[in-house]
Tab-separated table of C-alpha atoms and ligand atoms in Angstrom:
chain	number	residue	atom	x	y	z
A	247	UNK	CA	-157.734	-26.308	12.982
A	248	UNK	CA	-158.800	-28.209	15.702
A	249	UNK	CA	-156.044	-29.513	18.587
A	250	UNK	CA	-158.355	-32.043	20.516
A	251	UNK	CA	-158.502	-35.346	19.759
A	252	UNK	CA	-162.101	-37.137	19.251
A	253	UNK	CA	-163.801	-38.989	21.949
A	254	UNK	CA	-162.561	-42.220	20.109
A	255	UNK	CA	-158.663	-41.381	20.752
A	256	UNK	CA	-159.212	-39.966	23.919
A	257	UNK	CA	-160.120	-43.164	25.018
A	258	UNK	CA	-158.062	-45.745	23.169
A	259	UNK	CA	-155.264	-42.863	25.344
A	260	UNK	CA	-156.562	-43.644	28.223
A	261	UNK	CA	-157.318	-47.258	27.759
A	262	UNK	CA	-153.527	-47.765	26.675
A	263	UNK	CA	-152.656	-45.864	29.758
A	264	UNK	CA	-154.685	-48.332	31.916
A	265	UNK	CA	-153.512	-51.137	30.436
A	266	UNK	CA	-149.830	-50.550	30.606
A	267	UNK	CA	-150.367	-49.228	34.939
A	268	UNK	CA	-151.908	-52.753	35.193
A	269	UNK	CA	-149.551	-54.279	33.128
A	270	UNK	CA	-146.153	-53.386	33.011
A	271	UNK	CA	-144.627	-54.039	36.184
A	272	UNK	CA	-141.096	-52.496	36.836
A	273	UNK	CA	-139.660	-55.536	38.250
A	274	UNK	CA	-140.876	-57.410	35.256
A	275	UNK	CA	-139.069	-55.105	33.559
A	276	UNK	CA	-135.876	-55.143	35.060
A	277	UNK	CA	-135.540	-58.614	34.460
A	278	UNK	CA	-136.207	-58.829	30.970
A	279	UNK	CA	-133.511	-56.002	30.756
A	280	UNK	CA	-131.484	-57.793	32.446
A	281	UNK	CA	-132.325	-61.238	30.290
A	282	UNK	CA	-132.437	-59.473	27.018
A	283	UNK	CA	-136.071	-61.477	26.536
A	284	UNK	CA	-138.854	-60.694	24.946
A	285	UNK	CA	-141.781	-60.146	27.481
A	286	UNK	CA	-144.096	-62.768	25.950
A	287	UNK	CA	-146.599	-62.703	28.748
A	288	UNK	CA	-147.662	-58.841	28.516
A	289	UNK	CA	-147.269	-59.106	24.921
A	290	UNK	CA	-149.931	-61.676	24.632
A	291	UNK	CA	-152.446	-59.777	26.889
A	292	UNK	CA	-151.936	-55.961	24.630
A	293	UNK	CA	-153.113	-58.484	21.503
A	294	UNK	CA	-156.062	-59.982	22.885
A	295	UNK	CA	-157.430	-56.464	23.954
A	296	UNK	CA	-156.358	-55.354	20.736
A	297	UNK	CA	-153.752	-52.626	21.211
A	298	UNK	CA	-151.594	-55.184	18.482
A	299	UNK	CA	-152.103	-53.948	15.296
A	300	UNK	CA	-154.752	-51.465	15.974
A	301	UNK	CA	-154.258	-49.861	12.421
A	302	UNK	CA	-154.454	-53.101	10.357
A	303	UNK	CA	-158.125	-52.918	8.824
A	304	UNK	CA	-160.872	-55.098	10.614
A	305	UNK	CA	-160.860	-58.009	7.984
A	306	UNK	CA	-158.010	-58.219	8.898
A	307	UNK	CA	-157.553	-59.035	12.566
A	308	UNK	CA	-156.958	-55.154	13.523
A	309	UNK	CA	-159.463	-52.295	14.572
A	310	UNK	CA	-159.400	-50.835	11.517
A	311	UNK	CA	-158.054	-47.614	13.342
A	312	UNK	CA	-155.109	-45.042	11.802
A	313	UNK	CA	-151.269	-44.461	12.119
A	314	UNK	CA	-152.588	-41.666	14.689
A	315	UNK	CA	-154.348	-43.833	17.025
A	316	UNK	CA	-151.801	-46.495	16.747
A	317	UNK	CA	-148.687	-43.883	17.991
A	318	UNK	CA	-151.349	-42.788	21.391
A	319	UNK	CA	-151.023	-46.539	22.074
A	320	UNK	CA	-147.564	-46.591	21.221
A	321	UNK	CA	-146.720	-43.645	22.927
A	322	UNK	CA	-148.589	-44.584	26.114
A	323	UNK	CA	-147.154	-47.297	26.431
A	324	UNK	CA	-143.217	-46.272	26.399
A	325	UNK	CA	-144.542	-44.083	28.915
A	326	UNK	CA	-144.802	-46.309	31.446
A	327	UNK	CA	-142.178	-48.487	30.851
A	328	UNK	CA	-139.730	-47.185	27.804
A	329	UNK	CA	-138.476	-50.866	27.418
A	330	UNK	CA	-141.764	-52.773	27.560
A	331	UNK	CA	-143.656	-49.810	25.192
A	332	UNK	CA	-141.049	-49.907	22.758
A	333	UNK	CA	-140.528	-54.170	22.486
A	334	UNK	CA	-144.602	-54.292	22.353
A	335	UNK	CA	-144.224	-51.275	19.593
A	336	UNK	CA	-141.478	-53.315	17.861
A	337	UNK	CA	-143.502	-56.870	17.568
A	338	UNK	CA	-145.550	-56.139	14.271
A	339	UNK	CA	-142.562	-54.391	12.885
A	340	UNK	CA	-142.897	-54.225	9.033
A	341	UNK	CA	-146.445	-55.680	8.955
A	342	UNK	CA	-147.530	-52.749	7.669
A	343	UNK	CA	-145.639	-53.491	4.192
A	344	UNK	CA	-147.881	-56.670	4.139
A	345	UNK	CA	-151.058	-54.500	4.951
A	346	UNK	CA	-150.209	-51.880	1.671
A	347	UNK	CA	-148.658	-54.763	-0.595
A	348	UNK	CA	-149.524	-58.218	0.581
A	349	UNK	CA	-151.825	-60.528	-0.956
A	350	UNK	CA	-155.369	-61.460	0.229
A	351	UNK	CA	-153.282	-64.281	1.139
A	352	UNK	CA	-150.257	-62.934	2.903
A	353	UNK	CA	-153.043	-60.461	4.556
A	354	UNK	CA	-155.104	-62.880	6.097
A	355	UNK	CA	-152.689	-65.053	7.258
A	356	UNK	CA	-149.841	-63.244	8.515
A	357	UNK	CA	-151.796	-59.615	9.833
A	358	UNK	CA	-154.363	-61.981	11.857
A	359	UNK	CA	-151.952	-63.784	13.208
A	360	UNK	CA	-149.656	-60.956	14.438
A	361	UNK	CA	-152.795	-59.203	15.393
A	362	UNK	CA	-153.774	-61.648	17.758
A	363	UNK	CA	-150.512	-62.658	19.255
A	364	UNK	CA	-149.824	-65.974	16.944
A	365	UNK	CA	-146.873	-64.223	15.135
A	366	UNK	CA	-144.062	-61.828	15.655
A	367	UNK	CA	-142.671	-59.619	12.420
A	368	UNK	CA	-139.669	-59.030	11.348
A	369	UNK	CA	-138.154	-56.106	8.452
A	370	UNK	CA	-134.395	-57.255	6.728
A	371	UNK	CA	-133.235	-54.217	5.001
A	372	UNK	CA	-129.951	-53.137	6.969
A	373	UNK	CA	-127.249	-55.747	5.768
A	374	UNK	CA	-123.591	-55.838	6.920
A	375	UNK	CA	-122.497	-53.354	4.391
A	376	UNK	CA	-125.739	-51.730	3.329
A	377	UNK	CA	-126.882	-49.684	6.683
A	378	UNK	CA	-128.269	-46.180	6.019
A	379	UNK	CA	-127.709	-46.842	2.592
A	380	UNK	CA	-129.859	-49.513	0.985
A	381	UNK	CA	-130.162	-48.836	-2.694
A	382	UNK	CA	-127.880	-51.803	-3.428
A	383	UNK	CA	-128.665	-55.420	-1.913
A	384	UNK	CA	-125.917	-58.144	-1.566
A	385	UNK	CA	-128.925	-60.486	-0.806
A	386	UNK	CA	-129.676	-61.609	-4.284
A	387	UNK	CA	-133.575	-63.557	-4.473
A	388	UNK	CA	-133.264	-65.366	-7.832
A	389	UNK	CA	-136.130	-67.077	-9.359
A	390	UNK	CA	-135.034	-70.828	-9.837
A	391	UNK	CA	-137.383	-73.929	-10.883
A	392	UNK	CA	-140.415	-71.746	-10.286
A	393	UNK	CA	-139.511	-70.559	-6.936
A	394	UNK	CA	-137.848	-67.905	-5.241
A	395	UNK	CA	-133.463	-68.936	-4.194
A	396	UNK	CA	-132.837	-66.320	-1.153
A	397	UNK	CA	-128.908	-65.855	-0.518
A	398	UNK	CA	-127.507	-63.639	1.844
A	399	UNK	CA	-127.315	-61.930	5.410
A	400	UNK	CA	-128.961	-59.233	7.173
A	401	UNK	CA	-128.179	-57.841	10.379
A	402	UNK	CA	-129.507	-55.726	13.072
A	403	UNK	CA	-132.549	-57.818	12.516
A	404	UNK	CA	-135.140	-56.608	15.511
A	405	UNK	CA	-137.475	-59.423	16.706
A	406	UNK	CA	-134.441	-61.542	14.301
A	407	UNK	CA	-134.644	-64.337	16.588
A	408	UNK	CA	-138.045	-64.718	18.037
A	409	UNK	CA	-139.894	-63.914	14.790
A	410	UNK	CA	-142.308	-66.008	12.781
A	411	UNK	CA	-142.111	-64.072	9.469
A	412	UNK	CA	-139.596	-62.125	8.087
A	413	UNK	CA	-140.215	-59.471	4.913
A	414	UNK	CA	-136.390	-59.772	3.435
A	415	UNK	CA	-135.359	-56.583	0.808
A	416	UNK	CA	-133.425	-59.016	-1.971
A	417	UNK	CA	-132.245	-57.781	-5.021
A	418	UNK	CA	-134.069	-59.569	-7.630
A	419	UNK	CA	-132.433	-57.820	-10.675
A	420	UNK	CA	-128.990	-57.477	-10.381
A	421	UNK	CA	-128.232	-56.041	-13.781
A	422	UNK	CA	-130.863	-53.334	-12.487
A	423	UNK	CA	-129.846	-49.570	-13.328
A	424	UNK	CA	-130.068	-47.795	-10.718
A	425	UNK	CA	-129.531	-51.163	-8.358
A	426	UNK	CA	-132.899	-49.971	-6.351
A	427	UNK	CA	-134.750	-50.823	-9.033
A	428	UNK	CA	-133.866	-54.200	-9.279
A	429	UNK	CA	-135.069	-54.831	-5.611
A	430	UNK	CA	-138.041	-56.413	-4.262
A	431	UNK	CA	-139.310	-57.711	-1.204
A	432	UNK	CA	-140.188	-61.694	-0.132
A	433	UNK	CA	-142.074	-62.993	2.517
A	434	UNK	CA	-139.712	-65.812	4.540
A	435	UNK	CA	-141.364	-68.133	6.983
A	436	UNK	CA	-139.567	-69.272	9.917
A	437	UNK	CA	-137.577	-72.369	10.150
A	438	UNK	CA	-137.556	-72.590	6.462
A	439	UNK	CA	-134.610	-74.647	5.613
A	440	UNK	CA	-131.022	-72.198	5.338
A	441	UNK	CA	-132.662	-69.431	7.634
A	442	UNK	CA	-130.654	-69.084	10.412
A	443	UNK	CA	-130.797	-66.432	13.013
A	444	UNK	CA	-128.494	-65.257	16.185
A	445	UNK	CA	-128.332	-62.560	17.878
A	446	UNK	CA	-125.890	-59.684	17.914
A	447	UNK	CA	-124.487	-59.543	21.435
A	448	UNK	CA	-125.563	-57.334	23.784
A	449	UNK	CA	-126.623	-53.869	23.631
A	450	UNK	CA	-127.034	-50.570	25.140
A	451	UNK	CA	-130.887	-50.091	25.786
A	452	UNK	CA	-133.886	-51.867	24.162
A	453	UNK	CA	-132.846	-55.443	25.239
A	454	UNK	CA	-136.193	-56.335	25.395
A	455	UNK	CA	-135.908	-57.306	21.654
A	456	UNK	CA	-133.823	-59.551	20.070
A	457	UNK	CA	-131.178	-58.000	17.436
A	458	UNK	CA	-129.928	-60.630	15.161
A	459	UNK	CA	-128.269	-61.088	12.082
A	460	UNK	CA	-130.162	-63.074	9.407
A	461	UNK	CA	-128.513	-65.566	7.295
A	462	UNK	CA	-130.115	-66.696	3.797
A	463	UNK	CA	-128.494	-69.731	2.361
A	464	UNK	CA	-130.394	-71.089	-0.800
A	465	UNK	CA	-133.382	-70.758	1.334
A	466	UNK	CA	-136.278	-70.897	-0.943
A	467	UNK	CA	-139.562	-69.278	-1.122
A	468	UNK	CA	-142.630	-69.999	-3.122
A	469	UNK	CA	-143.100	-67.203	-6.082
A	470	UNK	CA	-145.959	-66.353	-3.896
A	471	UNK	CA	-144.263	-64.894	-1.627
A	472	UNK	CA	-143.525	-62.289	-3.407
A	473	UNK	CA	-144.854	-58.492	-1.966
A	474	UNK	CA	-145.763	-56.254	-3.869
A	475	UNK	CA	-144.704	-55.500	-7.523
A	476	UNK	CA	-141.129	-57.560	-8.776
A	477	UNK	CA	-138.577	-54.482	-8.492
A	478	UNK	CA	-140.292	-51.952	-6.426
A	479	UNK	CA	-139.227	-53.071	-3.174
A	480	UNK	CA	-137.136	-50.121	-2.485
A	481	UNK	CA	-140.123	-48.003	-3.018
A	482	UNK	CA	-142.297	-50.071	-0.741
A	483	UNK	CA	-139.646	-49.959	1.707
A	484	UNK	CA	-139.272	-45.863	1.698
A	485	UNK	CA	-143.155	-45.809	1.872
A	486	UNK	CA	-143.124	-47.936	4.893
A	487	UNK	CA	-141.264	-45.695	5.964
A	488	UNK	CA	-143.498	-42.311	6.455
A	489	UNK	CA	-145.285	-44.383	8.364
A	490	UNK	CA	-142.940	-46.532	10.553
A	491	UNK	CA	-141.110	-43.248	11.523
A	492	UNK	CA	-144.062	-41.885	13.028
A	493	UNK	CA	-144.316	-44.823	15.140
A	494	UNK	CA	-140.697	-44.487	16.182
A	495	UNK	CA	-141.362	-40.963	16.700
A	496	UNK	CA	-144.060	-42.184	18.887
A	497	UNK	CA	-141.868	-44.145	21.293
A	498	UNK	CA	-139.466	-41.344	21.513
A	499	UNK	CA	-142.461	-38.963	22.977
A	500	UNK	CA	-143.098	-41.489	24.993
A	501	UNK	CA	-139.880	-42.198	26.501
A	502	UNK	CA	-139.225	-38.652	26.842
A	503	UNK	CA	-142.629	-38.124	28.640
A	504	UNK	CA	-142.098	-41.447	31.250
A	505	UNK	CA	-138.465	-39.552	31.832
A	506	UNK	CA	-139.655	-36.239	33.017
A	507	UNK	CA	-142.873	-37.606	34.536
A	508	UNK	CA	-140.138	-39.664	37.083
A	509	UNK	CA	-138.186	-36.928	36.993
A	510	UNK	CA	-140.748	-33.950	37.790
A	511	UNK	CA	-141.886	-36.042	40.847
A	512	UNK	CA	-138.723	-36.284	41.985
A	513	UNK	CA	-137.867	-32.869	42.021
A	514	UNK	CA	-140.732	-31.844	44.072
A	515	UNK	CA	-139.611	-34.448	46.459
A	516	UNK	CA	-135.994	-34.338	47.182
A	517	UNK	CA	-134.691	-31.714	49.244
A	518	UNK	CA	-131.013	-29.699	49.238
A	519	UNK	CA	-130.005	-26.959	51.019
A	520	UNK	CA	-133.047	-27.074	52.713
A	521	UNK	CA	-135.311	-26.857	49.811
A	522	UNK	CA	-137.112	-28.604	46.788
A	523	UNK	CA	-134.955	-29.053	44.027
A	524	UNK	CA	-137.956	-28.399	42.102
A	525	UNK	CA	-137.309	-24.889	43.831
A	526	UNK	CA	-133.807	-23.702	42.454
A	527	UNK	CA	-134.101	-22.026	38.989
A	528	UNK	CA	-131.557	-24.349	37.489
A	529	UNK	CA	-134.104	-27.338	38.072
A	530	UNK	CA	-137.403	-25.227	36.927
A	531	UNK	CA	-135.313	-24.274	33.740
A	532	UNK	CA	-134.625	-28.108	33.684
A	533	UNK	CA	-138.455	-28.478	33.917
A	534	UNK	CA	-139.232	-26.034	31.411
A	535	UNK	CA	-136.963	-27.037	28.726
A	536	UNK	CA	-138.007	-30.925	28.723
A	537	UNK	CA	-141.657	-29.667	29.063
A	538	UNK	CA	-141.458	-27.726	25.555
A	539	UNK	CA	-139.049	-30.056	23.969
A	540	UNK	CA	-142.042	-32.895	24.554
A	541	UNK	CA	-145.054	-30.472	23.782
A	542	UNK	CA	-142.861	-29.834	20.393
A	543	UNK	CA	-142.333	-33.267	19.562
A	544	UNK	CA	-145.256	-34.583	19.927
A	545	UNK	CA	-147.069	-31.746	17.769
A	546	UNK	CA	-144.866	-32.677	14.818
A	547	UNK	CA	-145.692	-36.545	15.510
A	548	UNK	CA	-149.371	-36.049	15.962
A	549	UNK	CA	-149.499	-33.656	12.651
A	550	UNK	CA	-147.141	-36.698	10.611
A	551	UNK	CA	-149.299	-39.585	11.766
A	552	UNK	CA	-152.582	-37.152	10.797
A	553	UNK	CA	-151.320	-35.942	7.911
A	554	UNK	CA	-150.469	-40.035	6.858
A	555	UNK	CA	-154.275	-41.242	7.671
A	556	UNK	CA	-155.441	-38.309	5.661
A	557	UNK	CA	-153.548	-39.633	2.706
A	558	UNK	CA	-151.157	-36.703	2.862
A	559	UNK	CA	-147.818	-38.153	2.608
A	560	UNK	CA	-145.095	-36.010	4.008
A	561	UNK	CA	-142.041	-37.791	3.831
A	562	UNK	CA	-140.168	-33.908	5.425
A	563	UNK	CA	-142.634	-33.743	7.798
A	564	UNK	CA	-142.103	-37.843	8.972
A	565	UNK	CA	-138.117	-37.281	9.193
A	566	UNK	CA	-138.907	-33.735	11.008
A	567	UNK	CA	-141.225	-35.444	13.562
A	568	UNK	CA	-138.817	-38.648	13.858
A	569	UNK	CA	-135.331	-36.485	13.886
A	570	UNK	CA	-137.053	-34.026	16.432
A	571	UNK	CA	-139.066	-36.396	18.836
A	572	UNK	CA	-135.493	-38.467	18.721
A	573	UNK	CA	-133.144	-35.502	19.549
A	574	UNK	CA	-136.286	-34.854	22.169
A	575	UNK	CA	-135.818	-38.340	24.067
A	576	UNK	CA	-131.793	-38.339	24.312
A	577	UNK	CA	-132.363	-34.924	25.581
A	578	UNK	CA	-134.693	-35.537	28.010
A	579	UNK	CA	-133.687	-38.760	29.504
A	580	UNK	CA	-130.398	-37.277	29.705
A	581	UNK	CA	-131.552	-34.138	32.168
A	582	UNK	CA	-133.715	-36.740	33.834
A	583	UNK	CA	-130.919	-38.727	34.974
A	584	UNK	CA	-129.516	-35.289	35.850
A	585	UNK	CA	-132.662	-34.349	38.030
A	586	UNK	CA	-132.232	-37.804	40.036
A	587	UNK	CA	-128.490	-37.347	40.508
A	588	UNK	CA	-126.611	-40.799	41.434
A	589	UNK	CA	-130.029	-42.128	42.103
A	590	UNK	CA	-130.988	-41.419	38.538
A	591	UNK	CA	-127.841	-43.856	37.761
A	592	UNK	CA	-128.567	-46.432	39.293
A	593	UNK	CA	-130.951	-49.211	37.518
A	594	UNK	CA	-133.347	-48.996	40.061
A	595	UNK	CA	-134.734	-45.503	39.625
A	596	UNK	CA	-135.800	-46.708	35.888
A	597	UNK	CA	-135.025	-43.245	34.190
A	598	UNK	CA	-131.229	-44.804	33.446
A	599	UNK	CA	-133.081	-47.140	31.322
A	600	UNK	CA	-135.223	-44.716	29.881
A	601	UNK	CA	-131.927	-43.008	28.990
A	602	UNK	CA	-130.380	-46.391	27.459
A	603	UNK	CA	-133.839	-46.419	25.301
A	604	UNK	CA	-134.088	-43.451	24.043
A	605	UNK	CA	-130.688	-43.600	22.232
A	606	UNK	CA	-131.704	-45.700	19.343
A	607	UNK	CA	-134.620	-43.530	18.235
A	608	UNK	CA	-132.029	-41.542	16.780
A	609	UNK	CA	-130.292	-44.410	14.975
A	610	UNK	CA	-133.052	-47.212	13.515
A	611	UNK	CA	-135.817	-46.345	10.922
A	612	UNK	CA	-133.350	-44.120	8.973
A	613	UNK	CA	-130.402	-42.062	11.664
A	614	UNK	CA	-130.789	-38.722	12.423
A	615	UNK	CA	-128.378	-37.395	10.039
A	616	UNK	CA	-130.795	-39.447	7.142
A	617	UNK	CA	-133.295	-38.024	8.243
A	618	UNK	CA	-131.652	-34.343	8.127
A	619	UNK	CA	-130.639	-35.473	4.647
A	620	UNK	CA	-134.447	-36.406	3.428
A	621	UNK	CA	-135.339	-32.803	5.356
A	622	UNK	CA	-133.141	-30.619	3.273
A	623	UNK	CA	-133.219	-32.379	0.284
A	624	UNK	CA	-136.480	-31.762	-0.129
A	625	UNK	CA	-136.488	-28.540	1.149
A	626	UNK	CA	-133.793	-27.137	-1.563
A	627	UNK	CA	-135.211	-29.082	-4.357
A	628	UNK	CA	-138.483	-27.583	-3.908
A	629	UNK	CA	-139.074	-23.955	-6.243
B	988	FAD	C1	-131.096	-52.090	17.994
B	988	FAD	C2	-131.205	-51.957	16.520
B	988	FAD	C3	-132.334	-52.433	15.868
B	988	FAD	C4	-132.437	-52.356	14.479
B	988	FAD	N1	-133.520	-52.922	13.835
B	988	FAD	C5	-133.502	-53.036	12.485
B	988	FAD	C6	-134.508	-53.799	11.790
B	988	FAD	O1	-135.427	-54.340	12.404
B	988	FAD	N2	-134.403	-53.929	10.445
B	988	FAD	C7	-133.391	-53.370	9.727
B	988	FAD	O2	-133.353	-53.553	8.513
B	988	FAD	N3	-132.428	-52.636	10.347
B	988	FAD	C8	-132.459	-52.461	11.695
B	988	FAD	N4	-131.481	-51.747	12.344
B	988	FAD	C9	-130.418	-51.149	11.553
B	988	FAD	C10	-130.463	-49.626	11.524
B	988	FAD	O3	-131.542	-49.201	10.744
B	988	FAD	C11	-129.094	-49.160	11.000
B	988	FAD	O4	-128.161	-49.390	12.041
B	988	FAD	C12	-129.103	-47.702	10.599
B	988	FAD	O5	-129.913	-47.531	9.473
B	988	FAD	C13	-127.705	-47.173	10.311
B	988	FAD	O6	-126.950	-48.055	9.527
B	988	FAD	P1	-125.478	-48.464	10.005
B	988	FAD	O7	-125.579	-48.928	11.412
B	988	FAD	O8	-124.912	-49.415	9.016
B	988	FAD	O9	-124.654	-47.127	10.011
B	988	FAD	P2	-123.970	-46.389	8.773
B	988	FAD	O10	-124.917	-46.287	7.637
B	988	FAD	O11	-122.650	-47.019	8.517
B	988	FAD	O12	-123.765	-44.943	9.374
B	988	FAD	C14	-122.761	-44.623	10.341
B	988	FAD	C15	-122.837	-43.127	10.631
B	988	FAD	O13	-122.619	-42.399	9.409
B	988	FAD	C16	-123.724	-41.543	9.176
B	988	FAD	N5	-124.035	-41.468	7.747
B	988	FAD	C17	-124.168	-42.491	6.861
B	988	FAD	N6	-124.516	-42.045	5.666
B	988	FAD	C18	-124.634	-40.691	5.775
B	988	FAD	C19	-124.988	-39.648	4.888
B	988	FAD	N7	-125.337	-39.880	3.616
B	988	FAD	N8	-124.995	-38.378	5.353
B	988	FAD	C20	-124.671	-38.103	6.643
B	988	FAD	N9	-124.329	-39.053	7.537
B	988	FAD	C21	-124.320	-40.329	7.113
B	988	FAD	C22	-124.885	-42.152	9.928
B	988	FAD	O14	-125.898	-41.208	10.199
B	988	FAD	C23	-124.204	-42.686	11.161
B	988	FAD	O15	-124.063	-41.657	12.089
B	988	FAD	C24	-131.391	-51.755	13.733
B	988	FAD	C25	-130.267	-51.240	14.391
B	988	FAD	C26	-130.160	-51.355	15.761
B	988	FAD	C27	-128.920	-50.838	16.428
């Protein structure tokens, strides 16, 4: 067993590292917190050098690189700035069902494109009444006069207003027994005629990217569109997601590390009672908590985005990495705002956003309390 990681990652680390120092400027990010917009501007520049998509395969617009290498990006990047990492993270979201299940066609096109900064992504599973639990679809996909009839809403939609494609979970068969198997999944273009998109209102943390509810009426869709097999979208959707969770997972060590990296620094700095605080116990056991909640959480991410690239799919080991790294971020941000004291609550000193982002790791991709299910379910089923 070998801990290090090759020259290769070291370096794409440390590039993503550089990038985001030079990059992500915290007034910059303030005020797309404070607009709840996208930051189109950095976005662009992390495509052209590549960062975008670093795991779609070479043909393909990407570098042809692993889930690893694209969650020490991802990670790196929520570092720095927990609001920019995590929008930038968010802005291929569900490309990756294209990259296993797409068409030469769909591939070429749409993975190129959101590659190189031409297109934003966007995944409709959650719908109004369907949240954690999407076995059964309201949004029916019917196959009329040789094309695909799209009817219904989705909500919670990230990137739901900005995004150029959207990869809509439809149930196809609604006679289907179980329901899940009468799902699939259909590429949607924007502006195609009945798609209409608005956001939720505002939010708690991640206002960097839009949140939007979806509407589908009689939009339709060529039976092209279509990706991967007719009723196996469920299946496509739970595979997506061993690998989307490790990204999440990613962003939560990241936040988590940004938070007590601010935080750290601060306690060495401030004094009290005529001393560090980094020099009462309560702080060091502060220090040392966060410290091995991080080391811990990003072990079990690094070992579920290796043991995905080595074809070793772990769907415990995902929800263990994504509950845990999750847990780790709330946490963390939360004893970083601590450390600061009423500076840490005020919007200035950047961990209160940190603490704002971090909350939704534990909800999106599947919430912590789905992901404890997948855990032990497969835990007691297992002789
Ligand atoms: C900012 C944001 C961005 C999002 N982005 C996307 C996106 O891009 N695409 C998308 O499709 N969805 C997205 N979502 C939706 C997100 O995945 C859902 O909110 C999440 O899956 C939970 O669904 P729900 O909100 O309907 O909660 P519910 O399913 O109603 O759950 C409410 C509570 O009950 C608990 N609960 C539910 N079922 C069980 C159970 N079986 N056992 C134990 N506890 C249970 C939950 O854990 C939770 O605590 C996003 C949500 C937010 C807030």
């Amino acid at each position: 067993m070998d801990f290090e990681l090759t020259k290769e990652q070291k370096d794409i680390k440390q590039a993503a590292r550089e990038f985001a120092e030079g990059e992500f400027d915290k007034d910059l990010a303030i005020k797309h917190d404070k607009e709840h917009s996208f930051p189109r501007s950095v976005w662009k520049k992390a495509c052209e050098l590549g960062f975008v998509g670093i795991h779609f395969p070479e043909e393909f617009g990407g570098q042809g690189l692993g889930v690893f290498e694209n969650a020490l990006v991802v990670e790196e990047f929520c570092r720095k700035d927990s609001g920019l990492g995590t929008a930038l993270a968010l802005s291929d979201f569900a490309s990756e069902i294209i990259m296993r299940h797409g068409t030469k066609e769909h591939k070429s096109r749409v993975l190129r494109a959101v590659a190189s900064g031409g297109m934003i992504s966007a995944g409709c599973f959650t719908e109004p009444n369907h949240g954690s639990d999407i076995t059964c679809m309201d949004t029916s996909a019917a196959k009329e006069n040789g094309k695909w009839l799209i009817n219904g809403t989705k909500t919670f939609i990230t990137n739901g207003t900005i995004a150029d494609v959207y990869i809509v979970l439809s149930q196809t068969d609604p006679n289907a027994k179980p329901t899940y198997r009468g799902q699939s999944l259909i590429l949607v273009e924007k502006g195609a005629p009945g798609l209409d998109a608005n956001d939720v209102g505002d939010k708690m943390g991640i206002r960097m990217t839009s949140t939007a509810e979806v509407s589908f009426s009689g939009v339709s869709a060529p039976l092209e569109a279509l990706i991967g097999e007719e009723g196996k979208g469920f299946y496509h959707v739970l595979e997506f997601f061993d690998e989307s969770r490790v990204e999440i997972a990613a962003t939560a060590v990241g936040i988590a590390q940004g938070a007590f990296d601010r935080a750290l620094a601060y306690a060495k700095e401030r004094q009290q009672f005529g001393q560090r605080l980094a020099d009462f116990q309560a702080t060091q056991h502060k220090i040392a908590d966060m410290a091995t909640w991080i080391e811990a959480a990003r072990l079990l991410t690094y070992q579920a985005a290796w043991n995905f690239d080595q074809g070793r799919i772990d769907p415990k080991l995902t929800s263990m990495a994504k509950f845990y790294a999750g847990r780790t971020a709330v946490l963390v941000t939360d004893e970083a705002v601590q450390i600061l004291g009423g500076y840490g609550y005020m919007l200035e000193n950047e961990v209160e956003r940190y603490y704002r982002d971090a909350k939704i790791t534990e909800i999106y991709e599947g919430t912590k309390e789905i992901q404890k299910n997948t855990i032990a379910g497969i835990l007691i089923k297992k002789k």
